[in-house]
mmCIF file with all atom_site columns, C-alpha atoms in Angstrom:
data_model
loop_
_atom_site.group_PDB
_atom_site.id
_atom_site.type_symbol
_atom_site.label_atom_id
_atom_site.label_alt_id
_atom_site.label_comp_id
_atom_site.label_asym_id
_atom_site.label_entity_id
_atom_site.label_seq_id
_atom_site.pdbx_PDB_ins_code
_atom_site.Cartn_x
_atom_site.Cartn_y
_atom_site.Cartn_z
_atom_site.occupancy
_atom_site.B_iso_or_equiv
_atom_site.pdbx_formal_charge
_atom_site.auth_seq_id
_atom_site.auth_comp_id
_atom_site.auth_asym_id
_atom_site.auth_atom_id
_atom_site.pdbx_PDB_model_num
ATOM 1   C CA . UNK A 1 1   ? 13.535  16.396  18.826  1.00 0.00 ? 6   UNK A CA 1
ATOM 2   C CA . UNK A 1 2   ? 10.192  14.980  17.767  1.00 0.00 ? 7   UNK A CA 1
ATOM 3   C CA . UNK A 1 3   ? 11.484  14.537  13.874  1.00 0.00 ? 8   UNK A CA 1
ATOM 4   C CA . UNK A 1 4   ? 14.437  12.504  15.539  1.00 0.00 ? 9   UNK A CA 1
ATOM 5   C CA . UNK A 1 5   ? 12.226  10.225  16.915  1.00 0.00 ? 10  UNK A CA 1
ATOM 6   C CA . UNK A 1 6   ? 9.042   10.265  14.273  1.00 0.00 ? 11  UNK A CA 1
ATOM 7   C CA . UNK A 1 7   ? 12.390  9.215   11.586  1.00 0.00 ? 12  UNK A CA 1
ATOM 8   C CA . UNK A 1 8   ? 12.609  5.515   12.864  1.00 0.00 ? 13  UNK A CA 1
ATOM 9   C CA . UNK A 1 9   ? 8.713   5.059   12.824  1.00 0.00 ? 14  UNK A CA 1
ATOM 10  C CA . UNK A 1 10  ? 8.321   6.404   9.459   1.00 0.00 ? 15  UNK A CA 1
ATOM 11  C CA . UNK A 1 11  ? 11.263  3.845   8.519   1.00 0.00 ? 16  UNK A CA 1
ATOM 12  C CA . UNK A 1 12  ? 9.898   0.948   10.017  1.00 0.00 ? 17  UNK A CA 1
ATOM 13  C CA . UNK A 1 13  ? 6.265   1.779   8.482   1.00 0.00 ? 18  UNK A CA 1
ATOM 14  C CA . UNK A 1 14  ? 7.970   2.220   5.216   1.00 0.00 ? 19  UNK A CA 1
ATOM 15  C CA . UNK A 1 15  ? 9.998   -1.674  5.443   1.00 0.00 ? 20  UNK A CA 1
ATOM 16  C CA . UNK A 1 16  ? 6.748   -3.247  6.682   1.00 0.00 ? 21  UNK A CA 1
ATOM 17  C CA . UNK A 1 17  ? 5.301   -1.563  3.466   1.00 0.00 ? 22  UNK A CA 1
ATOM 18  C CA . UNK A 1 18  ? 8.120   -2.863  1.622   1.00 0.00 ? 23  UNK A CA 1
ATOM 19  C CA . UNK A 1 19  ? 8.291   -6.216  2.719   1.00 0.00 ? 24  UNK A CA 1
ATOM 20  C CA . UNK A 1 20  ? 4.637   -7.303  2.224   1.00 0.00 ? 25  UNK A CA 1
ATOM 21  C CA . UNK A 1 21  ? 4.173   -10.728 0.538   1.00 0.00 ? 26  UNK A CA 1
ATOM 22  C CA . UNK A 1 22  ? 2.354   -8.405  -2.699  1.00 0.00 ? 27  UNK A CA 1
ATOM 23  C CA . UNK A 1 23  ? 4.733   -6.453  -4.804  1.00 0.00 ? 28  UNK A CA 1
ATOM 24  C CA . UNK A 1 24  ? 4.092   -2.771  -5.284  1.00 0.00 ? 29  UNK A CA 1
ATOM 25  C CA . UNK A 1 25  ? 1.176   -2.204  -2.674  1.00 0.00 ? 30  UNK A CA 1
ATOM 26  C CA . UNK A 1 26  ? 0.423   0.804   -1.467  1.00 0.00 ? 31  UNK A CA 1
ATOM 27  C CA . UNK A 1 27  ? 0.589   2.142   2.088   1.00 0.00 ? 32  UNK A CA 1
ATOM 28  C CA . UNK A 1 28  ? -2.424  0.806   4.236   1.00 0.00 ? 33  UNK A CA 1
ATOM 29  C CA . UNK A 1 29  ? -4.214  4.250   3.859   1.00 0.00 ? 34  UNK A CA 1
ATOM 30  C CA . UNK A 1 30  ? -4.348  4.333   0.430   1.00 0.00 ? 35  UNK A CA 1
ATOM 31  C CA . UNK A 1 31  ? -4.787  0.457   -0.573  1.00 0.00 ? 36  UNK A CA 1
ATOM 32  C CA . UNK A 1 32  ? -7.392  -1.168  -2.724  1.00 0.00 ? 37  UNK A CA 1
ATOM 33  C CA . UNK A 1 33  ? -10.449 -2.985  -2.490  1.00 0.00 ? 38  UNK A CA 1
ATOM 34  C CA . UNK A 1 34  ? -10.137 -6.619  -3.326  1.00 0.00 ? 39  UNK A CA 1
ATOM 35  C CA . UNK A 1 35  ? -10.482 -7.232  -6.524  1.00 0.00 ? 40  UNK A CA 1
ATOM 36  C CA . UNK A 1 36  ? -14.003 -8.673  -6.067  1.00 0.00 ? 41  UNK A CA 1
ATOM 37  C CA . UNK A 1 37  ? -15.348 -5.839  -4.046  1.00 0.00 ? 42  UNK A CA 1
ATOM 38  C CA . UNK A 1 38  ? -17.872 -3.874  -5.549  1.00 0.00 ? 43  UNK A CA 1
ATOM 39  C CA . UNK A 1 39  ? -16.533 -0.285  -6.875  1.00 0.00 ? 44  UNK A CA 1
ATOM 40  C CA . UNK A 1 40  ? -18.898 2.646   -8.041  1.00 0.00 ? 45  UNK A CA 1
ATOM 41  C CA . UNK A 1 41  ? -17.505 5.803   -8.948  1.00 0.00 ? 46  UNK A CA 1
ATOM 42  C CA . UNK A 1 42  ? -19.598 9.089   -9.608  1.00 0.00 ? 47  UNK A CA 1
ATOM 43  C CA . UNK A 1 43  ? -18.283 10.970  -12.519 1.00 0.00 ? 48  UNK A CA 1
ATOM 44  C CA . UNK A 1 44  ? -16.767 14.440  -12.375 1.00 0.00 ? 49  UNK A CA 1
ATOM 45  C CA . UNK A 1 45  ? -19.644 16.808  -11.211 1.00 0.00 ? 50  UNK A CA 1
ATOM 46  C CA . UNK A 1 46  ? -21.780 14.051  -9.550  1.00 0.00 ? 51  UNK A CA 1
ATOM 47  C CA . UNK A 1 47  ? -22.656 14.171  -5.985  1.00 0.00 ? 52  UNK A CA 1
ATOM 48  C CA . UNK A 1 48  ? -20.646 11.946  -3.590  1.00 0.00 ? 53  UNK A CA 1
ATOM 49  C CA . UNK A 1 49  ? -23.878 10.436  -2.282  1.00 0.00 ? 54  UNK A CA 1
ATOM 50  C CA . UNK A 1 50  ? -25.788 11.151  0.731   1.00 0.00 ? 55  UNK A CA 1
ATOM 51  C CA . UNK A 1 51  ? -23.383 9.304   2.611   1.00 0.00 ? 56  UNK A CA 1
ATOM 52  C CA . UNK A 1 52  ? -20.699 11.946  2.566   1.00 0.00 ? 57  UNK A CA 1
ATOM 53  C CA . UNK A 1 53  ? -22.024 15.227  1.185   1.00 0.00 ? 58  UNK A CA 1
ATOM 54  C CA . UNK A 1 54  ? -22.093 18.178  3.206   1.00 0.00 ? 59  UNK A CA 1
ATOM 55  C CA . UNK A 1 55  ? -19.985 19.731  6.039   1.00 0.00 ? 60  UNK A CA 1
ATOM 56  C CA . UNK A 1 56  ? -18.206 17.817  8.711   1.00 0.00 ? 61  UNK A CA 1
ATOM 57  C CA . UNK A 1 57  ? -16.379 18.849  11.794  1.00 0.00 ? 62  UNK A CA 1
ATOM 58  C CA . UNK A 1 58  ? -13.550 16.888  13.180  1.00 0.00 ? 63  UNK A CA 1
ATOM 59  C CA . UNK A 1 59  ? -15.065 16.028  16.166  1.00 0.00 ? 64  UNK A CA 1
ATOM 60  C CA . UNK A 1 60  ? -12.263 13.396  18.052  1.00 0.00 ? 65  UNK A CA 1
ATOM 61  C CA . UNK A 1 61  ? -9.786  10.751  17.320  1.00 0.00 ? 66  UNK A CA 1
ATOM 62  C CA . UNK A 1 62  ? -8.143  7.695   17.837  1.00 0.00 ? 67  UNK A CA 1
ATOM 63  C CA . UNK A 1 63  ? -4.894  5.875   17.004  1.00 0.00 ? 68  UNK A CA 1
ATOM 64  C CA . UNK A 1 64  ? -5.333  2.283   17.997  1.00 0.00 ? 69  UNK A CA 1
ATOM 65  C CA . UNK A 1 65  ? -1.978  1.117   16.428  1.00 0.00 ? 70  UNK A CA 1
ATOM 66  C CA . UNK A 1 66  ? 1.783   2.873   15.700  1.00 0.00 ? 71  UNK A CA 1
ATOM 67  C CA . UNK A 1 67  ? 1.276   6.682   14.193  1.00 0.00 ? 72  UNK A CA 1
ATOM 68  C CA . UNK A 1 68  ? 3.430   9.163   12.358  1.00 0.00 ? 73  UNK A CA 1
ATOM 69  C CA . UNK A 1 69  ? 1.612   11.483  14.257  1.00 0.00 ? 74  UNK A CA 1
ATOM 70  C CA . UNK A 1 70  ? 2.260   13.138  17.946  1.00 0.00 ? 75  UNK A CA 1
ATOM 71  C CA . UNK A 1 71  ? -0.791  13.738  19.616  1.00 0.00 ? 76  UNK A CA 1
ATOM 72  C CA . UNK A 1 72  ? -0.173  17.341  19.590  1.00 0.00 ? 77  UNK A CA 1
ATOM 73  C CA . UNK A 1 73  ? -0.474  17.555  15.708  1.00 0.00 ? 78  UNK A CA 1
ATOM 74  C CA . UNK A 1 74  ? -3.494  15.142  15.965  1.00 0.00 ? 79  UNK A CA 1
ATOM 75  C CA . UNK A 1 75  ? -5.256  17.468  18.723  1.00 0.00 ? 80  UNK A CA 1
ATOM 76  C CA . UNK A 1 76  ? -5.213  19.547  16.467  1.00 0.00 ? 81  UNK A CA 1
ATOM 77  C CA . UNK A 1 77  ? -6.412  18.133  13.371  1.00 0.00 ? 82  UNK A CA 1
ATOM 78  C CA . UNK A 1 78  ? -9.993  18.252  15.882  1.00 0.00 ? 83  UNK A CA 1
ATOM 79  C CA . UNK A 1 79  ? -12.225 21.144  15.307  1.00 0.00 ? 84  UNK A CA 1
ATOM 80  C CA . UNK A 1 80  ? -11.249 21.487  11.942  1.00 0.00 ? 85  UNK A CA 1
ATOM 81  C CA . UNK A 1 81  ? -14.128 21.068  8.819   1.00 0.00 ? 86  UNK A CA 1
ATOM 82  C CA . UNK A 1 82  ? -14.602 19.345  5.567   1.00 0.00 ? 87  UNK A CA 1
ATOM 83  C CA . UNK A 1 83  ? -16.587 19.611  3.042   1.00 0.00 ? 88  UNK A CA 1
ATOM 84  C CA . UNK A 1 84  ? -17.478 17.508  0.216   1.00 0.00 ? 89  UNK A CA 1
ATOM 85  C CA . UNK A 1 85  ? -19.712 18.250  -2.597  1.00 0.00 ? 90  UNK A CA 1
ATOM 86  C CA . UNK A 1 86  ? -19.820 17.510  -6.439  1.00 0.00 ? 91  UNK A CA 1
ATOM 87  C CA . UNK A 1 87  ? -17.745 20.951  -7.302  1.00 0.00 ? 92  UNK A CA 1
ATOM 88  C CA . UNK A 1 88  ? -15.561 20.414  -4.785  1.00 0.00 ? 93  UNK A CA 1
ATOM 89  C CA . UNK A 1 89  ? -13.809 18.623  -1.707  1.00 0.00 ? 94  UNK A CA 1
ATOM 90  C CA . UNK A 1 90  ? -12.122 20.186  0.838   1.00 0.00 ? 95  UNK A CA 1
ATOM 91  C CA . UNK A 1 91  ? -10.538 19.773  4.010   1.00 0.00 ? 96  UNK A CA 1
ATOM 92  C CA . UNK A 1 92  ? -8.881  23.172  6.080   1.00 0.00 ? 97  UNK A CA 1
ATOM 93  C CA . UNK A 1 93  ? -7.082  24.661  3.412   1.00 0.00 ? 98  UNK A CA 1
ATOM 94  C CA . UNK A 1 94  ? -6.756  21.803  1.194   1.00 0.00 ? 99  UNK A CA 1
ATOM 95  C CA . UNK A 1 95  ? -8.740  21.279  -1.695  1.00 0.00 ? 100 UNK A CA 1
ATOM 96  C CA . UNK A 1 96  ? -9.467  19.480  -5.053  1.00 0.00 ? 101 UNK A CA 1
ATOM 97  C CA . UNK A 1 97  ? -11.975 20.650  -7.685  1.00 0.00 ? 102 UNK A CA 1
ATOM 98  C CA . UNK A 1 98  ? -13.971 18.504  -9.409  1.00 0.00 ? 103 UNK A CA 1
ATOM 99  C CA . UNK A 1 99  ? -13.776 15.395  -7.049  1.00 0.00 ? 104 UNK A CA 1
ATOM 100 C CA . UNK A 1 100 ? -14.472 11.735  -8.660  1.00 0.00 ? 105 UNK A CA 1
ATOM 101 C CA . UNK A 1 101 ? -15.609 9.357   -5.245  1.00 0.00 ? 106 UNK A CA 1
ATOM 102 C CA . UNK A 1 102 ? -15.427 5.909   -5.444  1.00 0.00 ? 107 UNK A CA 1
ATOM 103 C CA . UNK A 1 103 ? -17.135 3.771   -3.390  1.00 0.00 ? 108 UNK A CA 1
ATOM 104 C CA . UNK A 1 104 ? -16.046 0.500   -2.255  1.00 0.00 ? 109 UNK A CA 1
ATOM 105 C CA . UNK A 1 105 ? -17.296 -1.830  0.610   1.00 0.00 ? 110 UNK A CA 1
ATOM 106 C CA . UNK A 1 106 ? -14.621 -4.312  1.810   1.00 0.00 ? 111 UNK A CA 1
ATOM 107 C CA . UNK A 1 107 ? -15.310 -7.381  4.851   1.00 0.00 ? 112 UNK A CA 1
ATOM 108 C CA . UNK A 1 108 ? -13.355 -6.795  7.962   1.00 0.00 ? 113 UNK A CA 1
ATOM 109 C CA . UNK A 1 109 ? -10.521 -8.706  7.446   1.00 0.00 ? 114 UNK A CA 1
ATOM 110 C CA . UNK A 1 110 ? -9.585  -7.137  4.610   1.00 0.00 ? 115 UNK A CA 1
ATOM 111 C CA . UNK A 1 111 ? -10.019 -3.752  6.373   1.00 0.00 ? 116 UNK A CA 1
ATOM 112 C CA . UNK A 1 112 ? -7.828  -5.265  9.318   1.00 0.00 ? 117 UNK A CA 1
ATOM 113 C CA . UNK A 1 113 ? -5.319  -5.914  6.441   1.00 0.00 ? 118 UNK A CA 1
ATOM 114 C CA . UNK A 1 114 ? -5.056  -2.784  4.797   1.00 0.00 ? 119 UNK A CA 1
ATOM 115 C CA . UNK A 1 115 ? -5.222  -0.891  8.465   1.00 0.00 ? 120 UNK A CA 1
ATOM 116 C CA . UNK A 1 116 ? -4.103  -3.651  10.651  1.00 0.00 ? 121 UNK A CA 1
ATOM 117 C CA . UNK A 1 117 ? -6.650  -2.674  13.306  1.00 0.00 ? 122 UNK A CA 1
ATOM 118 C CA . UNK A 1 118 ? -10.397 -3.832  13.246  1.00 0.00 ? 123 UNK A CA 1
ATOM 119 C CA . UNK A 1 119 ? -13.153 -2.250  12.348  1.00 0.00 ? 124 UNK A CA 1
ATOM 120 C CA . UNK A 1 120 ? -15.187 -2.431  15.570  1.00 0.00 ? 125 UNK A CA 1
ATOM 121 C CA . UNK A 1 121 ? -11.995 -1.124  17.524  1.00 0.00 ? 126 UNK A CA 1
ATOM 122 C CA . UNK A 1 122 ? -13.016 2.220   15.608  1.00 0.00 ? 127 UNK A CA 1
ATOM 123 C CA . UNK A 1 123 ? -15.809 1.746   15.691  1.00 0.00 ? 128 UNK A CA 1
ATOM 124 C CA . UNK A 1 124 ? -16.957 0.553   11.775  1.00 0.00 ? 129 UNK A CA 1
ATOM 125 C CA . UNK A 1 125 ? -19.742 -1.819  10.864  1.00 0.00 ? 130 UNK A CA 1
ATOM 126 C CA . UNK A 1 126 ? -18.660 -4.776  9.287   1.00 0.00 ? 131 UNK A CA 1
ATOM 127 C CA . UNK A 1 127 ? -18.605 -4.970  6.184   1.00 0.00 ? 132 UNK A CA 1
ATOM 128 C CA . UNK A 1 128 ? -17.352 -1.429  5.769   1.00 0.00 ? 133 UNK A CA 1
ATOM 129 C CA . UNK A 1 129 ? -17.657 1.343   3.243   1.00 0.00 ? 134 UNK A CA 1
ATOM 130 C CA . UNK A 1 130 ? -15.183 3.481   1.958   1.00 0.00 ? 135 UNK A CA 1
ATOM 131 C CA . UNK A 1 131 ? -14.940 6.544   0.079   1.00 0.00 ? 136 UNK A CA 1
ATOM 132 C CA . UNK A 1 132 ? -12.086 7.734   -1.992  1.00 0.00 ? 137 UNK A CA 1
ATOM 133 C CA . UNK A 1 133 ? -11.683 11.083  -3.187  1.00 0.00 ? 138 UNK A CA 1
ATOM 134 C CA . UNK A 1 134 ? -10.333 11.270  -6.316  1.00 0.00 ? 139 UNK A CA 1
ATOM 135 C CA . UNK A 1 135 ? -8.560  14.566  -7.986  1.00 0.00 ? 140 UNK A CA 1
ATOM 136 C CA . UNK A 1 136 ? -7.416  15.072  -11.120 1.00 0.00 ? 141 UNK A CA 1
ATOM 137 C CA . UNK A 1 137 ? -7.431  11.517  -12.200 1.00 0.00 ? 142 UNK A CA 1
ATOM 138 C CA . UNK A 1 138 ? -5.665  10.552  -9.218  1.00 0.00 ? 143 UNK A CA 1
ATOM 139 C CA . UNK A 1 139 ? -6.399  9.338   -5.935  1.00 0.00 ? 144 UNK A CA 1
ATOM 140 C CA . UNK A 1 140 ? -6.088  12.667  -3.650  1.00 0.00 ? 145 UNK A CA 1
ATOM 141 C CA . UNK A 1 141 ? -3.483  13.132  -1.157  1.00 0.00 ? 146 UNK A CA 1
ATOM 142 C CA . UNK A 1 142 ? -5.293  14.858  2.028   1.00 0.00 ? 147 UNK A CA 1
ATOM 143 C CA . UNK A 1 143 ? -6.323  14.217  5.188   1.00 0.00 ? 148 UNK A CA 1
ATOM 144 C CA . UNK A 1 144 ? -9.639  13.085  4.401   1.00 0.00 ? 149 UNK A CA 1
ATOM 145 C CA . UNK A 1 145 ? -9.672  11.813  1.208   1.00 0.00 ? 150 UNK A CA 1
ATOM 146 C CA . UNK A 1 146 ? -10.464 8.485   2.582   1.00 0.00 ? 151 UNK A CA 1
ATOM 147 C CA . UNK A 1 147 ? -13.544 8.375   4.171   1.00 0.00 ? 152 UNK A CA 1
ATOM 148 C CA . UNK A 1 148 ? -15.208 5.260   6.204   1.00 0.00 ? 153 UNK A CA 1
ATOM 149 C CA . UNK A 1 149 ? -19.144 5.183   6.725   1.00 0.00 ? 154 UNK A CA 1
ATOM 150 C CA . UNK A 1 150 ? -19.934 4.450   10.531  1.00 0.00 ? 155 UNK A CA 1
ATOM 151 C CA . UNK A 1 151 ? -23.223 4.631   10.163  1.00 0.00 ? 156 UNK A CA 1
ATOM 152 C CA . UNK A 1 152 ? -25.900 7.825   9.786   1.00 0.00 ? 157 UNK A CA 1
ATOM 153 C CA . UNK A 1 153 ? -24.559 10.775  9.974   1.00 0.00 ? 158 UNK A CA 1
ATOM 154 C CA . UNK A 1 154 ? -21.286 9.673   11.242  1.00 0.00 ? 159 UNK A CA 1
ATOM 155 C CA . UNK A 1 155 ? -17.635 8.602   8.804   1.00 0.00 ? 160 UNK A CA 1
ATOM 156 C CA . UNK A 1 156 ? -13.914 8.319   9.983   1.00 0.00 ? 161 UNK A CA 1
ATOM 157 C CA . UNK A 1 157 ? -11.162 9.270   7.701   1.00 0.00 ? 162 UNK A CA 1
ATOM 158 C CA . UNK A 1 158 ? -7.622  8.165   9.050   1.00 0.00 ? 163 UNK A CA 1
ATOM 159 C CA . UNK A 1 159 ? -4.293  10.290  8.230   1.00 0.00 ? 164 UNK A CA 1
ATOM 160 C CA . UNK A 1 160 ? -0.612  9.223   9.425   1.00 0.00 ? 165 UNK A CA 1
ATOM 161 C CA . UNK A 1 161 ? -2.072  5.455   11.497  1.00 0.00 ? 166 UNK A CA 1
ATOM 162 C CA . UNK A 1 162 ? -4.920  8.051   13.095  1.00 0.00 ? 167 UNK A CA 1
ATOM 163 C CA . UNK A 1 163 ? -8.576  7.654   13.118  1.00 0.00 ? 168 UNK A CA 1
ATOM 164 C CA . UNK A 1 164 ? -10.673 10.638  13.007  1.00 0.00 ? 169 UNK A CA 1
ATOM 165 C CA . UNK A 1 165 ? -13.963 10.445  13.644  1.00 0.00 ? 170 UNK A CA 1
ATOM 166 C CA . UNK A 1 166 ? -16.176 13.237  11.503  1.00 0.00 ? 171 UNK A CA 1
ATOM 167 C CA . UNK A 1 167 ? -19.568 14.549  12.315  1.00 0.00 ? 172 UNK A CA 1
ATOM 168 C CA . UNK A 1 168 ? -22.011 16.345  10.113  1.00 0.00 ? 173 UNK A CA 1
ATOM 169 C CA . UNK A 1 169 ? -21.514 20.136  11.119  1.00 0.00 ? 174 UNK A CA 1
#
């Protein structure tokens, strides 16, 4: 019963996708920085920074707008770790070796934009920095493989229209 009724969300995500007013953009979780935002990327091997590197526990989460997700399946996306390093990045069971992150900072309306919320209703400084985890040449597919800095010791990554916020474990 749940698929039945996640169907017509995914649907309507997917037409708002396609009809934006810019031709082959991807979904808000995995857009781009504007094309003036700064973009720094640390070569397979390198650290991701002090920003990100360690472990992280899923410690709660939000969904401030319309999510794929029921809040069972996000419940229990909470307790779960991450870990991202310079051999590796991984969150649960999923993993990519040799992660490339690329660090971008973007102003809040383009953030509001891309995730059609604000950043202060999660809970994000303005400007705000993100971290993509890249795999393979590729931007990786995973909860967590976008990560937003909300301040010391603290990032959200968002999965499915849900906010997750991450603390150092």
């Amino acid at each position: 019963m749940t698929r039945i009724h996640r169907l017509p969300i995914v649907a309507l995500l997917l037409a708002a996708a396609c009809s934006s007013d810019r031709p082959s953009t991807p979904p808000a979780e995995e857009k781009s920085a504007p094309p003036s935002a700064p973009t720094q990327a640390s070569s397979p091997g390198a650290g991701p920074g002090s920003e990100v590197e360690g472990t992280w526990r899923v410690a709660g989460r939000q969904a401030p707008g319309v999510s794929a997700m029921t809040e069972g399946e996000s419940e229990a996306m909470v307790g779960r770790t991450a870990e991202y390093t310079a051999s590796v990045a991984r969150v649960g069971s999923d993993a990519c070796q040799l992660p490339v992150y690329r660090r971008e900072t973007v102003a809040a309306g383009e953030f509001q934009k891309a995730f059609r919320v604000p950043p202060a209703a999660v809970g994000l400084p303005d400007p705000v920095t993100l971290v993509r985890v890249h795999c393979g040449g590729a931007e990786w597919s995973s909860p967590g493989a976008l990560l937003m800095v909300a301040g010391p010791g603290r990032l959200l990554t968002v999965w499915d229209g849900v906010f997750f916020r991450l603390e150092r474990a």
